XYZ file of C-alpha atoms in Angstrom:
586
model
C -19.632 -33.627 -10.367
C -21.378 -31.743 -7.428
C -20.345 -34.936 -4.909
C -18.324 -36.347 -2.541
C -17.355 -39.877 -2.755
C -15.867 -42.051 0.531
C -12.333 -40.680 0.588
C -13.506 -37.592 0.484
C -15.994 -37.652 3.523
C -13.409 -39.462 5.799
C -10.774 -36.943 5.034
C -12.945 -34.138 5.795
C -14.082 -36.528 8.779
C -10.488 -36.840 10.161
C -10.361 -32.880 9.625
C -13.443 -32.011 11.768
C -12.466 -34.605 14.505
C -9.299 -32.986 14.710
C -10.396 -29.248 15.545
C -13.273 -30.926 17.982
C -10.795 -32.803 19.550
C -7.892 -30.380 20.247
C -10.723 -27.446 20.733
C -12.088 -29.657 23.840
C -8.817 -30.168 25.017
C -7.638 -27.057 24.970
C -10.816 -25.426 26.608
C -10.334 -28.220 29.239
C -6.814 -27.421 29.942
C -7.587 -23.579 30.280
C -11.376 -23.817 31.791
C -9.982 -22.664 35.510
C -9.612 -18.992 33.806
C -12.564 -19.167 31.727
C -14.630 -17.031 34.073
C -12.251 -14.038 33.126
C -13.964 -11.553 30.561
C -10.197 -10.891 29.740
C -9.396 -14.544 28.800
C -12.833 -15.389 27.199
C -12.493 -12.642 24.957
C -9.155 -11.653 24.130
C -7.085 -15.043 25.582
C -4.799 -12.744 27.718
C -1.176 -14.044 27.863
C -2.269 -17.368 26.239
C -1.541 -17.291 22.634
C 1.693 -17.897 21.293
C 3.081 -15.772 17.911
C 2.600 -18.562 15.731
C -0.691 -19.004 16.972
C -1.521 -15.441 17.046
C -0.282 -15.212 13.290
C -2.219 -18.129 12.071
C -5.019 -16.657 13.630
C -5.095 -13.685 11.828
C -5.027 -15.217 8.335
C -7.949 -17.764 9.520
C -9.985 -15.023 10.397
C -9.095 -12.887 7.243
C -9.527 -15.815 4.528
C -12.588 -17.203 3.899
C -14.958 -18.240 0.927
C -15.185 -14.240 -0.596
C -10.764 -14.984 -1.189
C -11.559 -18.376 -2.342
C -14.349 -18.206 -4.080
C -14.336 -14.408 -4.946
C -10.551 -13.785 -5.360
C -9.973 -16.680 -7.376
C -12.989 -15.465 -9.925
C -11.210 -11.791 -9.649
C -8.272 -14.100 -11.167
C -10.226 -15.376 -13.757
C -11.401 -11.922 -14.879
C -8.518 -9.444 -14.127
C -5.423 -11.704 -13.405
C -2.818 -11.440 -11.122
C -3.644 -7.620 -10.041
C -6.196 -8.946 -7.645
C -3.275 -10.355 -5.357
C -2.202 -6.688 -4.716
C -4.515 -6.961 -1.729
C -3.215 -9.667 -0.482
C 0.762 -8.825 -1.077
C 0.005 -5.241 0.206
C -1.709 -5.969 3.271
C 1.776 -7.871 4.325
C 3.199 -4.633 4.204
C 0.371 -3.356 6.067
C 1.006 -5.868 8.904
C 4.521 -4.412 9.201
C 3.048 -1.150 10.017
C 0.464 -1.741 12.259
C 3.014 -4.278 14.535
C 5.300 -1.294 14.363
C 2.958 1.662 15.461
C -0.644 0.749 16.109
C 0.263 -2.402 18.296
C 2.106 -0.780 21.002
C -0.405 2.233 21.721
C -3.001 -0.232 22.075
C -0.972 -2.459 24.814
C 0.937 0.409 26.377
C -2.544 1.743 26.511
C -4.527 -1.794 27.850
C -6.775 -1.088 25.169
C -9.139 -4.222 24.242
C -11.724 -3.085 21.977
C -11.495 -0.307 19.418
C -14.413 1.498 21.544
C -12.698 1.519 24.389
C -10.026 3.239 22.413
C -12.219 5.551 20.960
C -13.538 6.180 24.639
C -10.305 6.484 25.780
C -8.747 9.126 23.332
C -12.012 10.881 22.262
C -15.075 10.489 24.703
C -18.130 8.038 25.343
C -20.683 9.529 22.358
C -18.146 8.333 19.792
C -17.511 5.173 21.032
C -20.949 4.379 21.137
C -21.589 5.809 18.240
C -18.857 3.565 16.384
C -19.823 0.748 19.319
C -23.249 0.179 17.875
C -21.859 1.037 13.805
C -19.471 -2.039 14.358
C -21.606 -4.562 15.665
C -24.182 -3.343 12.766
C -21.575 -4.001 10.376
C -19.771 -7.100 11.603
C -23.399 -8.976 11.694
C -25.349 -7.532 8.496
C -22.765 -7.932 6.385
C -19.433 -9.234 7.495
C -21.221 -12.696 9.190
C -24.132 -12.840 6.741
C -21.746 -12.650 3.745
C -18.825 -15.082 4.982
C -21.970 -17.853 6.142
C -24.269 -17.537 3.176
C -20.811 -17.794 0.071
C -19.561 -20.279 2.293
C -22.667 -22.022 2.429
C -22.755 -21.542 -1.691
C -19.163 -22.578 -1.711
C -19.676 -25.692 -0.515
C -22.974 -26.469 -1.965
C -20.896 -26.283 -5.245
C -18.774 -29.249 -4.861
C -20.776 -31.306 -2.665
C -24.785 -30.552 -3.754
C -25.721 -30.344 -0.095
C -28.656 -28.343 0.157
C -27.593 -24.531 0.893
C -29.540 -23.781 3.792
C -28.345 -27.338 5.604
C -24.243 -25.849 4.618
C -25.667 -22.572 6.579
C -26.885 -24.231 9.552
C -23.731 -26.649 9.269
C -21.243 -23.757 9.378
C -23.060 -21.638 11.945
C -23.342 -24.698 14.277
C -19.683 -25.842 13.587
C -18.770 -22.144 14.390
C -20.757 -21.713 17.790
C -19.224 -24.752 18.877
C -15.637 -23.272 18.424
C -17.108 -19.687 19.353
C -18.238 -20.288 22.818
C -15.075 -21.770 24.216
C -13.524 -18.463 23.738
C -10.678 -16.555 22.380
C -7.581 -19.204 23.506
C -9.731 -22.006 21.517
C -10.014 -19.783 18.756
C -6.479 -19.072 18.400
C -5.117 -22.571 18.614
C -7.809 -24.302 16.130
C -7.263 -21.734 13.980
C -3.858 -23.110 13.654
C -5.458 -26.356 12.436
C -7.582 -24.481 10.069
C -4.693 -22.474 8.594
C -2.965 -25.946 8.033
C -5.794 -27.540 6.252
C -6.423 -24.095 4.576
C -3.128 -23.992 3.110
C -2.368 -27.408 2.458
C -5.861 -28.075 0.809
C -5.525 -24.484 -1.228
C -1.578 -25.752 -2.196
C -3.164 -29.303 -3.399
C -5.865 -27.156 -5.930
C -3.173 -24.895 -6.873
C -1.046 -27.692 -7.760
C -3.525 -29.538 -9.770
C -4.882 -26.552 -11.744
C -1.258 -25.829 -12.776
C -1.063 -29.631 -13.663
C -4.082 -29.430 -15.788
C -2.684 -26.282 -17.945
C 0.667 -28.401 -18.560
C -1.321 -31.489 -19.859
C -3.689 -29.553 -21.776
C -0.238 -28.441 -23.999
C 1.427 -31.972 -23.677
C 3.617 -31.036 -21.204
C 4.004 -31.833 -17.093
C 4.804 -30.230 -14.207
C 3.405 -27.560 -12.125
C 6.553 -24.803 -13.124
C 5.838 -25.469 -16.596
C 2.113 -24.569 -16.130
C 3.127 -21.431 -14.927
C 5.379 -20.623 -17.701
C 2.575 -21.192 -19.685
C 0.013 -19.294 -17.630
C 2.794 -16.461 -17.969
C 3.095 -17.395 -22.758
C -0.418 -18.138 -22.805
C -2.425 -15.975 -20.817
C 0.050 -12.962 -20.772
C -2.477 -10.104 -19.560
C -3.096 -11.680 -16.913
C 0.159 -10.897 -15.150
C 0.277 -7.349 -14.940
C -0.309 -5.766 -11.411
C -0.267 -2.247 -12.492
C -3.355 -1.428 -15.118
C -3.277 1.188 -17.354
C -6.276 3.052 -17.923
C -7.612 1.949 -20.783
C -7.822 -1.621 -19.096
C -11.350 -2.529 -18.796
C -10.848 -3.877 -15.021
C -9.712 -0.317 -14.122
C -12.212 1.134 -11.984
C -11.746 -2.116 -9.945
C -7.745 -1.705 -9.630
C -7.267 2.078 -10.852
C -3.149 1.539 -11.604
C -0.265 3.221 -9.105
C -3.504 3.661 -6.657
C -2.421 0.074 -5.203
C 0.501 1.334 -4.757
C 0.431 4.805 -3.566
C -3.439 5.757 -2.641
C -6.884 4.232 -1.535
C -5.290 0.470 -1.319
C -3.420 2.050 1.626
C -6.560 3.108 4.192
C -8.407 0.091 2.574
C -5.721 -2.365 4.190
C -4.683 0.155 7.143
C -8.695 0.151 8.472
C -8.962 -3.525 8.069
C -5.538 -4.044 9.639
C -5.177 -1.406 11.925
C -8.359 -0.271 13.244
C -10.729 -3.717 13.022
C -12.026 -5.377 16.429
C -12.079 -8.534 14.101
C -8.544 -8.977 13.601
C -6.643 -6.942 16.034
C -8.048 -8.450 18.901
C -6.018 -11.840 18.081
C -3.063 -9.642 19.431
C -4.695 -7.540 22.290
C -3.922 -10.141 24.650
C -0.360 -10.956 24.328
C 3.277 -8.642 25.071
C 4.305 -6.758 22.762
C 7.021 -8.837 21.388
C 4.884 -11.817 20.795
C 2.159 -9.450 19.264
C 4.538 -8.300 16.784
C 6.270 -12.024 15.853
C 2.540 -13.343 15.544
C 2.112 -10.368 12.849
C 5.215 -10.257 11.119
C 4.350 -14.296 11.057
C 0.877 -13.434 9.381
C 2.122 -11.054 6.954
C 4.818 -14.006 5.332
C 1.549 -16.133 4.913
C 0.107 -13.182 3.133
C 2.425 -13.375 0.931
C 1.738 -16.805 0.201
C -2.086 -16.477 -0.436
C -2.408 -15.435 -3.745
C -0.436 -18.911 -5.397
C -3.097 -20.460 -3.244
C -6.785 -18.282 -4.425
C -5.406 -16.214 -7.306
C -2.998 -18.561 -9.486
C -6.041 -21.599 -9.489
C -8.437 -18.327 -11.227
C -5.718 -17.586 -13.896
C -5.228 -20.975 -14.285
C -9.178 -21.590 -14.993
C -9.314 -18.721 -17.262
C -6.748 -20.322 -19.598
C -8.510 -23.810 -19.608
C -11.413 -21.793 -20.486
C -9.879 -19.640 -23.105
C -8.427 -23.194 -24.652
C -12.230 -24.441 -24.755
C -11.943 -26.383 -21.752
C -15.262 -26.450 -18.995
C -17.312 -23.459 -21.262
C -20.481 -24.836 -19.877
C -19.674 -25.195 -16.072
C -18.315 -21.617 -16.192
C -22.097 -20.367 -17.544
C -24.737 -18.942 -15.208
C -28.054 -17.609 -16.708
C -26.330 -17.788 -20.051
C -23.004 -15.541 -19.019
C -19.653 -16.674 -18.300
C -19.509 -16.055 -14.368
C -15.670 -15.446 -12.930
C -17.086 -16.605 -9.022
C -17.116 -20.514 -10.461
C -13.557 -20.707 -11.677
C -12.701 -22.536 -8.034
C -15.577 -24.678 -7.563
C -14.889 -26.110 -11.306
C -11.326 -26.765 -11.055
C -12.643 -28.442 -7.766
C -15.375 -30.534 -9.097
C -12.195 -32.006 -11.166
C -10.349 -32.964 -8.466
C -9.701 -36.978 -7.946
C -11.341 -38.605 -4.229
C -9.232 -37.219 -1.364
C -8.133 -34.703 -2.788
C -11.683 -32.800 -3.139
C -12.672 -34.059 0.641
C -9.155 -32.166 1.322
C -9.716 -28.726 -0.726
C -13.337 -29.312 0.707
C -12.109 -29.241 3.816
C -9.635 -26.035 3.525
C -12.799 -23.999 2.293
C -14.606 -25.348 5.483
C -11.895 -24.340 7.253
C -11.592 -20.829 5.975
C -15.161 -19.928 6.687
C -15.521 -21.775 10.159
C -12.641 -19.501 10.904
C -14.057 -16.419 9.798
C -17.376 -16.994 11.196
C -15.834 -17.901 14.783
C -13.383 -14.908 14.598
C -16.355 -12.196 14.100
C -18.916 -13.647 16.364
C -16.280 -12.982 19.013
C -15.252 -10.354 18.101
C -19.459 -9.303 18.265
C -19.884 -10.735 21.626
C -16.308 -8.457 22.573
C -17.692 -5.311 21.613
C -20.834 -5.675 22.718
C -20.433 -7.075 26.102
C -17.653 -4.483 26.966
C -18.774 -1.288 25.337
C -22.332 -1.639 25.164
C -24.123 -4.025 27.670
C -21.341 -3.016 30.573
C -21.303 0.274 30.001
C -25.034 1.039 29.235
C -27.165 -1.872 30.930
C -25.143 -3.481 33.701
C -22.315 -1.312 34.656
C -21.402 -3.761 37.936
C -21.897 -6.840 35.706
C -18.868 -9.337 37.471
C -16.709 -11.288 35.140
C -18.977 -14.499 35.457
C -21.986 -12.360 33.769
C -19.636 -10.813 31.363
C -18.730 -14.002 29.504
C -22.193 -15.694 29.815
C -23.340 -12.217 28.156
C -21.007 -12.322 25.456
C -21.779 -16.553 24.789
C -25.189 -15.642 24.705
C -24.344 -12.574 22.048
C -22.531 -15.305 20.024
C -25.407 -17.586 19.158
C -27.985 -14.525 18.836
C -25.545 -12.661 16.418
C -25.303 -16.247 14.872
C -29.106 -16.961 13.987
C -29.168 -13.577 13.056
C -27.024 -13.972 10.351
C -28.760 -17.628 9.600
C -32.139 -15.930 9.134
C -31.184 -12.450 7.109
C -28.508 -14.158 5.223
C -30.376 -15.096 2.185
C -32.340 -12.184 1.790
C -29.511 -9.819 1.086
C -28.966 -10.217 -2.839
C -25.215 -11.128 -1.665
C -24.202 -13.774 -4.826
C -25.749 -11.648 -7.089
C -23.593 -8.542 -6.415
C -20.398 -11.063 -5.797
C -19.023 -11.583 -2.210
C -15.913 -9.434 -2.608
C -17.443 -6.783 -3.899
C -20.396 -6.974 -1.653
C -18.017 -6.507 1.567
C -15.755 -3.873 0.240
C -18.730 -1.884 -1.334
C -20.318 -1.302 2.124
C -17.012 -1.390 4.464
C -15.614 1.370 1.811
C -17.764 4.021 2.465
C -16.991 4.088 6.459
C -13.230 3.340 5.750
C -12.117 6.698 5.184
C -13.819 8.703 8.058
C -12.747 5.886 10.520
C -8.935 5.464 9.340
C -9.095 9.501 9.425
C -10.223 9.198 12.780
C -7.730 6.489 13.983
C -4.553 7.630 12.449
C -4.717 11.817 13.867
C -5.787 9.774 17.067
C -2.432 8.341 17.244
C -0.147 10.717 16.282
C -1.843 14.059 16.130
C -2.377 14.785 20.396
C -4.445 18.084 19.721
C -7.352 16.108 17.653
C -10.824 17.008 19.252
C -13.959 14.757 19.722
C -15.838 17.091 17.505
C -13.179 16.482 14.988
C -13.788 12.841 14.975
C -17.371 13.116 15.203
C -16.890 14.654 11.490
C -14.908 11.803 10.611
C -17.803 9.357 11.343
C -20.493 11.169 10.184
C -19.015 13.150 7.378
C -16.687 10.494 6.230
C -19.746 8.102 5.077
C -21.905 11.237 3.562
C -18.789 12.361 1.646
C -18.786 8.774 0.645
C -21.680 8.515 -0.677
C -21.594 12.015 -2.316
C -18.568 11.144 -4.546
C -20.307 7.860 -5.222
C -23.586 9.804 -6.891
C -21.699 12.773 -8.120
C -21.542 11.449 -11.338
C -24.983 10.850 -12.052
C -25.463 14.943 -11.765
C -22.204 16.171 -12.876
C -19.507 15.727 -15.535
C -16.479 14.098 -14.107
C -14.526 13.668 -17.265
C -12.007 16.565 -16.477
C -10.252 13.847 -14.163
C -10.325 11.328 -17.183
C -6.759 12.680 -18.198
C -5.554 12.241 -14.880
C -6.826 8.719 -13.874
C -9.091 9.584 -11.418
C -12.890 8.804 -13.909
C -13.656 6.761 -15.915
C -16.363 5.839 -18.884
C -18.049 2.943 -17.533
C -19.658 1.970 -20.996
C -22.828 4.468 -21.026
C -21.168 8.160 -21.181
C -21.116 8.424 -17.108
C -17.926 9.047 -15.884
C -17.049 7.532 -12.481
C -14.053 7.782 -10.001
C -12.673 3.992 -9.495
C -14.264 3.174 -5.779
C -10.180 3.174 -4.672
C -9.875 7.036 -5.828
C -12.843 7.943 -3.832
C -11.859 6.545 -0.456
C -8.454 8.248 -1.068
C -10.640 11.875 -1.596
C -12.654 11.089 1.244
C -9.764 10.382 3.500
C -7.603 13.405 2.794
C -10.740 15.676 3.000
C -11.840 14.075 6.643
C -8.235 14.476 7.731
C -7.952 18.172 6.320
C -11.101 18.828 8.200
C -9.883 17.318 11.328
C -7.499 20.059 11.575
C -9.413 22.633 10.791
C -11.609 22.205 13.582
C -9.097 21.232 15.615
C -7.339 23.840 15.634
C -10.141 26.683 15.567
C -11.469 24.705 18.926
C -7.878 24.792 20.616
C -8.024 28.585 19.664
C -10.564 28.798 21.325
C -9.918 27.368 24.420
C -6.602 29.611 24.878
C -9.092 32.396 24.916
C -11.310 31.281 27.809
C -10.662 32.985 30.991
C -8.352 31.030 33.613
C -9.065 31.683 37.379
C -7.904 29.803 40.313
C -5.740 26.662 38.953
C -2.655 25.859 37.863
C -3.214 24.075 35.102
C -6.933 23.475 33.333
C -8.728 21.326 31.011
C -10.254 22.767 28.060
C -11.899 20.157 26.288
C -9.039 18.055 24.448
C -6.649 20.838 26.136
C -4.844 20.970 28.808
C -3.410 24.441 29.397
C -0.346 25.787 31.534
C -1.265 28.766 33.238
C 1.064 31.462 34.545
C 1.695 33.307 37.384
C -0.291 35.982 36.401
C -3.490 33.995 35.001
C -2.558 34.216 31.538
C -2.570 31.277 28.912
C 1.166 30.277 27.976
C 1.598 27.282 26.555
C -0.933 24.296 25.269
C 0.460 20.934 26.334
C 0.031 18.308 24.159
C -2.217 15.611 26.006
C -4.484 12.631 24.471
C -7.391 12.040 27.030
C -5.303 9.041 28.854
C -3.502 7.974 25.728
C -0.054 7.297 26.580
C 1.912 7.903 23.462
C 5.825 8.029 22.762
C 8.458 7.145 20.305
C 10.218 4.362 22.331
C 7.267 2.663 21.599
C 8.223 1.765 18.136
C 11.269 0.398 18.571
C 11.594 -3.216 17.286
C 14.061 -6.049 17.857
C 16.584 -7.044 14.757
C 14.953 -10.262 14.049
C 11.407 -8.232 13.714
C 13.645 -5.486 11.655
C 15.127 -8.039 9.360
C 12.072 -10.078 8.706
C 10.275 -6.835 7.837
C 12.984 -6.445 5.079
C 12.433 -9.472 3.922
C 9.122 -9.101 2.718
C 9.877 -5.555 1.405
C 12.495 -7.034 -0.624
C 10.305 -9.788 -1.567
C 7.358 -7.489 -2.765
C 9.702 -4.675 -4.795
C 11.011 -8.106 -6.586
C 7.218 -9.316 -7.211
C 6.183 -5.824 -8.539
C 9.048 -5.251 -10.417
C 8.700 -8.631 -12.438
C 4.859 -8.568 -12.463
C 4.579 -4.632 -13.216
């Protein structure tokens, strides 16, 4: 039943007084620094690891995990969690060696990186491509299927959830970064407990469906029962291939998609921008053990509703336009739950978007305040201007989202898919960019202007190659596919893998023909001179001798990546912990 009863509106009451409450307080405590642009936006030297940690995973769930992951459960089975379980061991890389060049380096925005190891045309560039991004179809997507989520299981009219969620949002969005951090901490509770309670029940229900109790003896039966549902590794004549094509979550494309996200995303590395290194890496290693938690919470509920369906339980519920649809598994097993308990899951999913949405409208209002409007339209704006600028961004980026939202075609094409689809084909180029940026000191600017450009038109080359040419030469080796009408295509995972060794092959190439060439320009007068991304010795008789390795300002060097034992054992942990879950799940 699409509605919520007393219990369930004063839960979800006590959970929204809650966040208002401790989000006043804590802008209250902190508003004698809120004038900073440095503590607005990034919460410098406020946030403490757990806060930082629980930040992260409120920003990255929201209603495409709960709604679309657990329908990804429904159709493929436990495989879906892979990116969830392999992004924690994505967080362990990134708080090893992408952390500490960005605070050795004071870098707060990923433009000012770019800026910083590149030049000003592709920051901008990538300035401007973010903020595109981050409001067309990161906010849109995460307002409107939250908006759908919870017009599911409480038949509030959608557009009212929209203007609900954006409002709720804005409200935590404009007291900044430090109120961010600490309700998210709230949020993460209600998201977890609320996603634990649903979890629980659906794994209840599968029990008493075979006369049995107990949520351990659901999942035994989940695991008897439903039996293909547990593999994580397809083979390739699994029809949910192209979506998971098999060791490639383990060994190819899974990598750059969680490594961009992760590593080179305004949206989520900002939560540790602000903070010592130490604490940066606790508040990550933190995030990536509740990574590991979030599939029992949005992928086991999805199994769990595919059995009951299988059994003959809810076959009309799960029908849209006369086909079963996978995206209502979780508002179903929802709609089941008893009073309280829906006004809790109802307000874990509330909490998961408002998250979301208040995480990327700051993360809008960062960018473009910083790189776009300081740089380009008020270069002596004072720190006052600054964070009005970026409040004002906030509720702009906001209405924008409100207004364009619906007329996207985002439920029809499925809210995971719709963000990956569209974030995939700029992955590659940027990761490219970002990772020879790091660790590569002779990459050129011209050599990561072909990663931008080049990386999104080889993109979208290898995604239309197969409507002019015959790709099923790779069938033998995994790489295409028949997708049911003769076309062979490469699974979306194997193309951002091609993409990304091609851009980084590239890289080189004209890296290295543009450092030739620089040894070859004639030296007068100096000592030493800068050739472009150069900088080259000179002897004492005028000739060329040696290219020193230097990054335009980037202050790079391997006692940066040293970590403390508790950080080194922790790290094993959930490496142990993830070679045990693929081992048993294979």
């Amino acid at each position: 039943m699409k509605t919520l009863e007393t219990k369930d509106h004063i839960v979800f009451l006590v959970y929204f007084v809650i966040i208002a409450v401790y989000g006043y307080w804590v802008y209250r405590r902190k508003k004698s620094a809120s004038a900073s642009s440095k503590d607005y936006f990034l919460a410098e030297g406020s946030l403490t690891w757990w806060a930082i940690g629980a930040s992260l995973i409120a920003s990255n769930i929201s209603a495409e995990q709960f709604i679309g992951m657990s329908g990804s459960g429904f159709k493929m089975g436990l495989a879906i969690a892979t990116y969830e379980w392999m992004a924690a061991a994505t967080l362990i890389i990134v708080a090893v060696f992408f952390i500490p060049v960005y605070l050795k380096n004071k870098i707060y925005t990923m433009p000012q990186f770019l800026n910083q190891r590149y030049n000003s045309t592709v920051s901008m560039i990538m300035a401007v491509f973010w903020l595109l991004l981050y409001v067309v179809v990161n906010l849109t997507s995460i307002l409107y299927l939250g908006a759908l989520a919870i017009n599911s299981i409480s038949g509030i009219d959608t557009n009212l959830c929209m203007l609900g969620l954006a409002v709720f949002a804005l409200v935590i969005t404009l007291g900044g970064m430090k109120v961010i951090g600490y309700t998210d901490v709230i949020q993460v509770f209600f998201l977890i407990l609320g996603g634990l309670v649903t979890t629980y029940l659906a794994l209840n229900m599968v029990s008493e469906h075979y006369g049995s109790s107990g949520v351990l003896n659901g999942f035994n039966l989940m695991t008897k029962n439903a039996g293909e549902h547990f593999h994580m590794i397809f083979e390739k004549d699994n029809p949910n291939y192209m979506d998971l094509p098999g060791l490639t979550v383990l060994i190819g494309g899974m990598w750059i998609v969680n490594l961009n996200y992760w590593g080179c995303n305004q949206y989520i590395t900002q939560r540790a921008l602000g903070a010592d290194l130490k604490t940066a890496r606790s508040g990550i290693l933190f995030a990536a053990f509740l990574k590991m938690l979030m599939p029992v919470i949005v992928v086991l509920p999805g199994i769990a509703a595919y059995l009951l369906y299988k059994e003959g339980a809810f076959q009309s519920e799960m029908l849209q336009g006369g086909e079963v649809n996978p995206d209502r598994a979780y508002p179903v097993l929802l709609n089941l739950l008893p009073a309280g308990l829906k006004g809790l899951s109802f307000a874990a999913l509330t909490a998961a978007v408002v998250a979301s949405l208040a995480g990327k409208a700051n993360s809008i209002a960062t960018i473009f305040t910083l790189d776009i409007y300081k740089k380009v339209f008020n270069t002596g704006a004072d720190e006052k201007k600054q964070v009005l600028v970026g409040k004002i961004t906030v509720v702009v980026a906001m209405a924008l989202a409100f207004c364009i939202a619906p007329h996207l075609g985002i439920d029809k094409k499925g809210g995971f898919q719709y963000i990956q689809e569209y974030t995939g084909f700029v992955s590659p180029g940027i990761f490219a960019m970002f990772i020879l940026g790091f660790f590569w000191k002779r990459t050129t600017s011209n050599a990561a202007l072909f990663a931008t450009i080049g990386g999104f038109a080889l993109s979208v080359f290898f995604k239309v190659l197969p409507l002019f040419a015959d790709l099923s030469f790779l069938s033998p080796f995994g790489f295409s596919k028949d997708n049911g009408s003769g076309v062979y295509e490469i699974p979306f995972l194997d193309r951002m893998g091609f993409v990304f060794i091609i851009c980084v092959v590239a890289m080189y190439i004209i890296s290295m023909l543009e450092s030739k060439k620089s040894t070859k320009e004639e030296i007068v007068e100096t000592d030493e001179t800068v050739y472009g991304d150069e900088t080259i010795a000179i002897a004492e008789d005028g000739t060329a001798i040696k290219a020193l390795k230097k990054s335009q300002g980037l202050e790079v060097d391997t006692t940066m990546f040293k970590t403390t034992t508790g950080f080194a054992v922790g790290a094993l942990i959930i490496c142990g912990l993830l070679v045990a879950l693929y081992t048993v799940f294979w």
